[in-house]
Short mmCIF file of C-alpha atoms and ligand atoms in Angstrom, two decimals:
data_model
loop_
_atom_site.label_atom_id
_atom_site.label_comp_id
_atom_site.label_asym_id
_atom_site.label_seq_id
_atom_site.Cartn_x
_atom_site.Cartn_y
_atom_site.Cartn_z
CA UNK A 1 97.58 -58.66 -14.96
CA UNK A 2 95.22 -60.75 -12.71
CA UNK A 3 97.12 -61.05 -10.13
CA UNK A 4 100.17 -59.50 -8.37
CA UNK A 5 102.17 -61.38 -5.38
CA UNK A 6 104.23 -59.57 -2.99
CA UNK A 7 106.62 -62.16 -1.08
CA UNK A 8 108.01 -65.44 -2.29
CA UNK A 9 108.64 -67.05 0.80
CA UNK A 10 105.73 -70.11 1.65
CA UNK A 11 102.27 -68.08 1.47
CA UNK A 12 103.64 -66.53 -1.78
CA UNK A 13 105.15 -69.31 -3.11
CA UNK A 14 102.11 -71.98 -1.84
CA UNK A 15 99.36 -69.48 -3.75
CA UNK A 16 101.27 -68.74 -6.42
CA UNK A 17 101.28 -72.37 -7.15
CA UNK A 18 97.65 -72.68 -6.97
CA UNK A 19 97.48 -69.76 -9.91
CA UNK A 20 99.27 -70.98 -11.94
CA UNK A 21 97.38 -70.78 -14.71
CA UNK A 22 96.51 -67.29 -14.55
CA UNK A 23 98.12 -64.18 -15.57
CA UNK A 24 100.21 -63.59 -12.46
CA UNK A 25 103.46 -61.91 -10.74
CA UNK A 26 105.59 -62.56 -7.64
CA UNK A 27 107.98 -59.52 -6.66
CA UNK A 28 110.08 -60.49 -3.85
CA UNK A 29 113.27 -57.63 -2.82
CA UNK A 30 115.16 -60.94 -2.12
CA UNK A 31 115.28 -63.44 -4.79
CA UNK A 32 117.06 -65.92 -2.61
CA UNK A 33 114.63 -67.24 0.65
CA UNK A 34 115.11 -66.82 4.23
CA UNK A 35 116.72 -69.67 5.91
CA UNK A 36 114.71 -70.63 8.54
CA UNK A 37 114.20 -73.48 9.62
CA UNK A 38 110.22 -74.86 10.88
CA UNK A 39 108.71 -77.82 12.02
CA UNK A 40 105.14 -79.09 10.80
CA UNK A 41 103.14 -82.02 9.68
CA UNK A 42 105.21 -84.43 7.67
CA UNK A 43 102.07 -84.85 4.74
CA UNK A 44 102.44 -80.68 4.11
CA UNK A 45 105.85 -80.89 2.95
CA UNK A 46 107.64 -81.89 -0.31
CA UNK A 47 110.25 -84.69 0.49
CA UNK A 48 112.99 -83.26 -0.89
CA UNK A 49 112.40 -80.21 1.97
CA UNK A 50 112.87 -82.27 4.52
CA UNK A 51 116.24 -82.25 7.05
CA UNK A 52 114.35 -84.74 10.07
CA UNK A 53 111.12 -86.47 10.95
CA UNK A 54 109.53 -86.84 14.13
CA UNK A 55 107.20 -89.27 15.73
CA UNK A 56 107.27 -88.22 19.06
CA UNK A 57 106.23 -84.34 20.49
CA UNK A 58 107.68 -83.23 24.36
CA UNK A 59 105.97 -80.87 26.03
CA UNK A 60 108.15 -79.47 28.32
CA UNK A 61 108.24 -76.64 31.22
CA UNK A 62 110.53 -74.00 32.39
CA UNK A 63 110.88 -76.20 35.58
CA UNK A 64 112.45 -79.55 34.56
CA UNK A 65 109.06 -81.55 34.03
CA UNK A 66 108.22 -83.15 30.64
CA UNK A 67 105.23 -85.08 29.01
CA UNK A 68 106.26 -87.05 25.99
CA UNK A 69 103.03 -87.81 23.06
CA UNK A 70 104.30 -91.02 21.18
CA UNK A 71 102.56 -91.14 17.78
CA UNK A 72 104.19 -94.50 16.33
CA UNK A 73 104.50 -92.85 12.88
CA UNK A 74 106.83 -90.00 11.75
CA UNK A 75 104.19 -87.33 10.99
CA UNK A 76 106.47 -83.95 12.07
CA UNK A 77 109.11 -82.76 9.72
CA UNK A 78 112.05 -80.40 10.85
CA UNK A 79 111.79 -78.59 6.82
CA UNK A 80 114.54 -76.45 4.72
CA UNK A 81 112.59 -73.74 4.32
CA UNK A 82 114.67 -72.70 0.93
CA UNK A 83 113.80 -75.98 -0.61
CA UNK A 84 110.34 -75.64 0.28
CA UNK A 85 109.77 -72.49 -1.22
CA UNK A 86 111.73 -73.45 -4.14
CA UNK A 87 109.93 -76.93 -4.64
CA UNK A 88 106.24 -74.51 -4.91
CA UNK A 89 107.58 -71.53 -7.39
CA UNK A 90 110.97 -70.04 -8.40
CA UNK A 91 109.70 -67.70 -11.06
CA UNK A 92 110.15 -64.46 -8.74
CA UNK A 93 111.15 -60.86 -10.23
CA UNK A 94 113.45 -59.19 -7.52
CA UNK A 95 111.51 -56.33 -7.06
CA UNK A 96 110.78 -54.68 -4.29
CA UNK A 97 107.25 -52.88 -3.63
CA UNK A 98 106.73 -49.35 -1.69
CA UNK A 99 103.10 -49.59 -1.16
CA UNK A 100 99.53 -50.88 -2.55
CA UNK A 101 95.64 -50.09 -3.27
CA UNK A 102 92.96 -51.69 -4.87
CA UNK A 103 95.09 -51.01 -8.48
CA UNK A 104 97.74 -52.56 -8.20
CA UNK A 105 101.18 -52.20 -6.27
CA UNK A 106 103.88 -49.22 -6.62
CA UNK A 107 107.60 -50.26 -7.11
CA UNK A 108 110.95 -49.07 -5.62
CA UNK A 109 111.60 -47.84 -9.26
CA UNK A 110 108.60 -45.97 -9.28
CA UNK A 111 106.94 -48.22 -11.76
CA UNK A 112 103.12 -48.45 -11.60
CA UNK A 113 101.60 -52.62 -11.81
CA UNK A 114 97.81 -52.71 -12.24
CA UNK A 115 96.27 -55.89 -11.48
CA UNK A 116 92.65 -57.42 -10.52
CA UNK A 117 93.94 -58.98 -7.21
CA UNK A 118 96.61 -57.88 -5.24
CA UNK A 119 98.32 -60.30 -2.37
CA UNK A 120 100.01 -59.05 0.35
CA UNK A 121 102.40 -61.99 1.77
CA UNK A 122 105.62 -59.78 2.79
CA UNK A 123 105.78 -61.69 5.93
CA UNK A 124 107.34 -59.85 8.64
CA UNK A 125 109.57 -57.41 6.84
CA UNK A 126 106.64 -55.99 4.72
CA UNK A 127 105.52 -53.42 8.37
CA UNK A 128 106.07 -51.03 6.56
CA UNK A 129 105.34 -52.08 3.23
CA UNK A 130 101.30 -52.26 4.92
CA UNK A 131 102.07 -48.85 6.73
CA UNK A 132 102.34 -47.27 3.67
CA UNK A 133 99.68 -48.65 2.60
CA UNK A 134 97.15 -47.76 4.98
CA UNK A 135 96.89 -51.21 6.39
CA UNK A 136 96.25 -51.47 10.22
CA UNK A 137 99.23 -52.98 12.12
CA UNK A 138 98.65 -55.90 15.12
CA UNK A 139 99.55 -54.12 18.48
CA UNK A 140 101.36 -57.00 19.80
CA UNK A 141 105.31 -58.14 18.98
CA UNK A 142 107.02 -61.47 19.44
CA UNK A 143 110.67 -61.45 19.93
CA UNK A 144 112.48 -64.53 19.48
CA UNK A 145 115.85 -65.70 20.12
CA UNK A 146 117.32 -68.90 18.08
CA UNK A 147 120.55 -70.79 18.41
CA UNK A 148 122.22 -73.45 16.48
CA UNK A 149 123.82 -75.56 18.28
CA UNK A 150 126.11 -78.56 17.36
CA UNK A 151 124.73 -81.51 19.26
CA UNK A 152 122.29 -81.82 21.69
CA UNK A 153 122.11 -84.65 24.26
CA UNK A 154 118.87 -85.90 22.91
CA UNK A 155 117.06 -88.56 21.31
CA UNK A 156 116.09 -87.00 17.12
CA UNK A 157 112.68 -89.06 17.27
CA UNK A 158 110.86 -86.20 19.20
CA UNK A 159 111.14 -82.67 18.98
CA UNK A 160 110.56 -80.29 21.95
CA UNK A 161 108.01 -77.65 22.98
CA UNK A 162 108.30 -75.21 25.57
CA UNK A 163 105.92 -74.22 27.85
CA UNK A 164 106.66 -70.89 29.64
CA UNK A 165 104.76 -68.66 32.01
CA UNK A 166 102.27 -66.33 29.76
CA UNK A 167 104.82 -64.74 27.83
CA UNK A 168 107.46 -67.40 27.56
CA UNK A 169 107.83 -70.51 25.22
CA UNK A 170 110.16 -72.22 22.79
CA UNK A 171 111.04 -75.14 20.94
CA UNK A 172 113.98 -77.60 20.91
CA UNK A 173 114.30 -79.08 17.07
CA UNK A 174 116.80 -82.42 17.44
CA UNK A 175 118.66 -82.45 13.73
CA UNK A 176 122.43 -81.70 12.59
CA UNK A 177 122.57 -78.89 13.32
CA UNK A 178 120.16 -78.59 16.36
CA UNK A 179 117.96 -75.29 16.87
CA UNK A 180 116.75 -73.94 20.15
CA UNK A 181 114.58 -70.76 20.47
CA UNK A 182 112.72 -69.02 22.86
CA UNK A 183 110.20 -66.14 22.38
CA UNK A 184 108.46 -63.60 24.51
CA UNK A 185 105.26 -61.79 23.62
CA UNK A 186 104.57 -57.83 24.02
CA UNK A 187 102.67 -55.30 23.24
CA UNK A 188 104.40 -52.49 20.96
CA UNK A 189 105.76 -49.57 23.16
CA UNK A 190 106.13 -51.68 26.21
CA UNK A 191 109.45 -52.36 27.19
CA UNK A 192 110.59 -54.95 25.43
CA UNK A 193 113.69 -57.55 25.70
CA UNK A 194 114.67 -60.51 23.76
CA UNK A 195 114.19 -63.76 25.49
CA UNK A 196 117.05 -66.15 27.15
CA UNK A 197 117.41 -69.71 27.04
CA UNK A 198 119.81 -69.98 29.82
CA UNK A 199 116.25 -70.42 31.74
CA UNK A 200 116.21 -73.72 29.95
CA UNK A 201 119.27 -74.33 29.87
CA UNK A 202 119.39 -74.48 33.63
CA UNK A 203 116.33 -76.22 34.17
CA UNK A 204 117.59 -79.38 31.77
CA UNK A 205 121.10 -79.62 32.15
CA UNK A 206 121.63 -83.23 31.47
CA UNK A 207 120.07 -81.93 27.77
CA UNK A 208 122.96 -78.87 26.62
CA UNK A 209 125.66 -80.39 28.70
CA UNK A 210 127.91 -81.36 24.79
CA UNK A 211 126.62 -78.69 22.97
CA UNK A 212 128.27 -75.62 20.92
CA UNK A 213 126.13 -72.67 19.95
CA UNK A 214 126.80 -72.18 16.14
CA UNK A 215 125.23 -69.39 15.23
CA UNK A 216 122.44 -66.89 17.23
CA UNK A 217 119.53 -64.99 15.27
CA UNK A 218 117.00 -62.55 16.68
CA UNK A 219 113.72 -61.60 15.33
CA UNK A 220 110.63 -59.58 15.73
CA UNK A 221 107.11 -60.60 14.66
CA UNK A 222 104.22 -59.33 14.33
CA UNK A 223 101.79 -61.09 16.76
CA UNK A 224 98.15 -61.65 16.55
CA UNK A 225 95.35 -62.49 13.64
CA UNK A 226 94.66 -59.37 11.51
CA UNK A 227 90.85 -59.34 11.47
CA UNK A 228 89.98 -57.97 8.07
CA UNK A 229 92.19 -59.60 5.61
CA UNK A 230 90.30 -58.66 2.40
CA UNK A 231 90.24 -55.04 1.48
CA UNK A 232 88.20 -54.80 -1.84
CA UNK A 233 90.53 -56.51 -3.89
CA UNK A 234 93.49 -56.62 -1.42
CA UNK A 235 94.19 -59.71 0.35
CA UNK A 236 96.74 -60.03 3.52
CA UNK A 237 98.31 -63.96 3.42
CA UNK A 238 100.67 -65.49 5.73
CA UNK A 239 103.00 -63.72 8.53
CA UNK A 240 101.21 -60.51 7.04
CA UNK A 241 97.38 -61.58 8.48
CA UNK A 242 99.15 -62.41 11.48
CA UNK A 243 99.58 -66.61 10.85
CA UNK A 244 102.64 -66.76 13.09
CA UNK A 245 102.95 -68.91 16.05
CA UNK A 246 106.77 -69.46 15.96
CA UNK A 247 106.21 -70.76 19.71
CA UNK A 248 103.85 -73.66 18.99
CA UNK A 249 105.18 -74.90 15.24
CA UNK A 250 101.86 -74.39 13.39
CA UNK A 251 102.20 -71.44 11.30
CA UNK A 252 103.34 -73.36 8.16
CA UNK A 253 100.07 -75.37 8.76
CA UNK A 254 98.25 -72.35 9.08
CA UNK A 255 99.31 -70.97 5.51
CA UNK A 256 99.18 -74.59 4.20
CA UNK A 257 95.21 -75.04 5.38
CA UNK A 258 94.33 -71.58 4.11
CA UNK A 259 95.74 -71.69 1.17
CA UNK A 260 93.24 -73.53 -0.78
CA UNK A 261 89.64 -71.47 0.46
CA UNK A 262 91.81 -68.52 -0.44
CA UNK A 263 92.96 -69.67 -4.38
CA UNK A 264 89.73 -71.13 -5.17
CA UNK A 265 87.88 -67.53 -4.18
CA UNK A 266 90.47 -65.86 -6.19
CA UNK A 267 89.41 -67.92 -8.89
CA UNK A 268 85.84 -68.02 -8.35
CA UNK A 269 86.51 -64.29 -8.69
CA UNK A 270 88.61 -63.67 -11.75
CA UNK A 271 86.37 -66.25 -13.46
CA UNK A 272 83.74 -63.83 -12.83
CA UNK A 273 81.05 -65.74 -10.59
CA UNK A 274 82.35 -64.99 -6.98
CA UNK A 275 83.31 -62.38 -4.37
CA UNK A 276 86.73 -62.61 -2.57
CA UNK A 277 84.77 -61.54 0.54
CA UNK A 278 83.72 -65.72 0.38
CA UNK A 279 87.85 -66.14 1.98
CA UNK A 280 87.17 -62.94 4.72
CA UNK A 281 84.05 -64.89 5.78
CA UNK A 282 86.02 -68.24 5.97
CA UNK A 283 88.30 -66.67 7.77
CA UNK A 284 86.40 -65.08 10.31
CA UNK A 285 85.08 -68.49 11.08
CA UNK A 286 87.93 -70.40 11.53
CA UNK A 287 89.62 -67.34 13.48
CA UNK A 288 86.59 -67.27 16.16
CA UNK A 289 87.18 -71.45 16.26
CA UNK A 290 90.86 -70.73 17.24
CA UNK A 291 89.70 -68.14 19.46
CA UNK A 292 87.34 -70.82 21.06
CA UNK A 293 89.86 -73.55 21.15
CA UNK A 294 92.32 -70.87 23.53
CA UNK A 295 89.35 -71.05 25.89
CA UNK A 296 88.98 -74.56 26.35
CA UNK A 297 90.26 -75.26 30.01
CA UNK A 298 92.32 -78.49 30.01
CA UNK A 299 91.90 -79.91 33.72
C1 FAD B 1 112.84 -68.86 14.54
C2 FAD B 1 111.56 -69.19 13.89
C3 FAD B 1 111.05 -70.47 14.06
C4 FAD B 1 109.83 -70.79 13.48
N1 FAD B 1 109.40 -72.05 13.66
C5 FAD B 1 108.28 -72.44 13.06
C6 FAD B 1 107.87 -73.79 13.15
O1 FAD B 1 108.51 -74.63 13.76
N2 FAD B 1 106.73 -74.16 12.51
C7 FAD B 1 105.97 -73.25 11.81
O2 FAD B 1 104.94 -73.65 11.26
N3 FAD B 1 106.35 -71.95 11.70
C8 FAD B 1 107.48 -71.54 12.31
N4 FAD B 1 107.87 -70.24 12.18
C9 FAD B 1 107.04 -69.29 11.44
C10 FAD B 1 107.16 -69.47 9.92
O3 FAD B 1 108.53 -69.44 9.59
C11 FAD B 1 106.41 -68.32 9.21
O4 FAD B 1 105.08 -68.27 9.68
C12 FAD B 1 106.38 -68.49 7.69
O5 FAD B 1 107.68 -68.67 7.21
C13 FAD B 1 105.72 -67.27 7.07
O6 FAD B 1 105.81 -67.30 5.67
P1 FAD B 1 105.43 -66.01 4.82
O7 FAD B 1 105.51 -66.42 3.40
O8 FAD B 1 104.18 -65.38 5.32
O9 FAD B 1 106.58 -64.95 5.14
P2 FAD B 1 108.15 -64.94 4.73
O10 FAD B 1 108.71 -66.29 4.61
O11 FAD B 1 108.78 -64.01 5.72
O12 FAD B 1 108.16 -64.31 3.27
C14 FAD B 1 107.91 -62.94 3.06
C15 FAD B 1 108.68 -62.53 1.81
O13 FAD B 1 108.25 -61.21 1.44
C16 FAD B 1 109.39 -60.49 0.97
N5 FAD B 1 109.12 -59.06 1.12
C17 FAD B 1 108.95 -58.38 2.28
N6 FAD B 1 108.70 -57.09 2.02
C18 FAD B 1 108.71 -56.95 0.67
C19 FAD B 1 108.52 -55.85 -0.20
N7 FAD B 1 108.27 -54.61 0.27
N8 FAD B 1 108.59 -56.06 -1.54
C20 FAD B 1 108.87 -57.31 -2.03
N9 FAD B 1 109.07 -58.38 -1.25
C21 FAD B 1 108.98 -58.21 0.09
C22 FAD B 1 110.54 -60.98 1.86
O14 FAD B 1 111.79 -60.79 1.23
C23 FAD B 1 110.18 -62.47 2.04
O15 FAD B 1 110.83 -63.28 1.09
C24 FAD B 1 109.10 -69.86 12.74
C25 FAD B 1 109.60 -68.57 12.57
C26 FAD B 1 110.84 -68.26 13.13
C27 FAD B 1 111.41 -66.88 12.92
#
């Protein structure tokens, strides 16, 4: 086997795509996706994923101000994150994996898979899965609250960001039906509570005033970019190197940007002329430009 997947949702999916023509394997324990629902860049997306477009992004605060950007083109996409997955790769075997080395991965069942590259994309449920495995886990947690709500008393051209104190932000996706979330970072073993959007909800109440909440979720991420992301032959992907930025909407553009340094090194590799440590150095460098970017003081 060349190469062995864990997770089908979009980092498996997206690289498993991009291998296609190699001798490869995606386990997921769930054959059937999450259903989340994400915003992102309109071009990143297949059509058929897509529930709304956007061509207008709100900032907005905790304390009733807002700052609309107008970009007279629908470039954001409010995506089915099902039918994205699906539209990349279906061929999944519902398997779930215990733990990994540089050999291959161990299943549930016991059974052994050896393979040349392993690729860790168990998103947030795979903790453990990298636990076992001897991987080292980010110290910080994001827990998020979402709603679905019926109707919102917005306009659907824009969709909404939330700017929070340190620890506070959220987003407001205009669709049918609506989502609303809010998330707080902390470290692990601090204590810890889910976030409210009453805050926001009290802040804008010209905005909830018709709607019904349909349906509440609660989650805990991970938080924070896993440094080393190729261990010999091992390679973290996605929510599992630490990609997620529920807050500010760019995760699936994350996974979608690093997707392609990361196939053609796996390539370069099983073709027998490169290293995989070519994707750890790319993305060291991008990491220290994000870290840059958090430093630049807007006035
Ligand atoms: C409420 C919410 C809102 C968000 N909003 C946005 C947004 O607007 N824009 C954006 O870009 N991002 C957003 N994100 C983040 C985005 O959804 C994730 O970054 C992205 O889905 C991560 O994809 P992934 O493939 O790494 O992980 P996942 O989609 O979580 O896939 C991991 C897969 O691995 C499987 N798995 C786990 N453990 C094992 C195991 N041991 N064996 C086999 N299979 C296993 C799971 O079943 C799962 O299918 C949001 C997240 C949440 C929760």
């Amino acid at each position: 086997m060349d190469v062995v997947i864990i997770g089908a949702g979009y980092a498996g999916s997206l690289i498993a795509s991009q291998l296609e023509n190699y001798d490869i394997v995606v386990f997921d324990k769930n054959k059937k996706r999450k259903n989340k629902s994400v915003t992102t860049f309109r071009e990143v997306v297949d059509e058929g994923a897509i529930k709304n477009t956007y061509s207008k992004l709100t900032f907005m605060n905790t304390k009733g101000t807002k700052v609309e950007y107008d970009f007279n083109e629908e470039i954001f996409a409010f995506v089915d994150y099902q039918k994205l997955c699906d539209s990349l790769w279906t061929d999944i075997e519902e398997k779930k994996v215990v733990s990994y080395d540089k050999k291959g991965v161990v299943l549930e069942n016991g059974e052994r898979i050896e393979a040349k590259v392993v690729v860790d994309c168990s998103g947030i449920d795979g903790e453990n899965l990298r636990r076992n495995s001897g991987i080292n886990i980010p110290p910080r947690l994001i827990y998020i609250t979402y709603e679905r709500v019926d109707r919102l008393n917005v306009p659907d051209d824009t969709f909404y960001l939330i700017v929070g104190c340190s620890i506070y932000g959220g987003w407001i996706y205009p669709a049918k039906p609506s989502e609303i979330g809010a998330a707080n970072l902390f470290k692990r073993k601090e204590n810890v509570y889910y976030p409210e959007t009453t805050i926001l909800k009290k802040s804008y109440p010209e905005i909830f005033v018709e709607s019904e909440i349909k349906q509440i979720f609660k989650e805990v991420y991970p938080y924070g970019f896993v440094k080393r992301v190729v261990n010999d032959n091992v390679i973290l992907f996605g929510d599992s190197a630490g990609l997620t930025h529920p807050m500010y909407a760019t995760s699936i553009h994350y996974i979608h940007h690093a997707s392609k340094p990361l196939s053609e090194s796996i390539k370069s590799y099983l073709n027998g002329y490169g290293k995989l440590e070519e994707y750890q150095k790319w993305w060291k460098s991008s990491w220290i430009s994000t870290r840059k970017l958090k430093s630049i003081q807007i006035p």
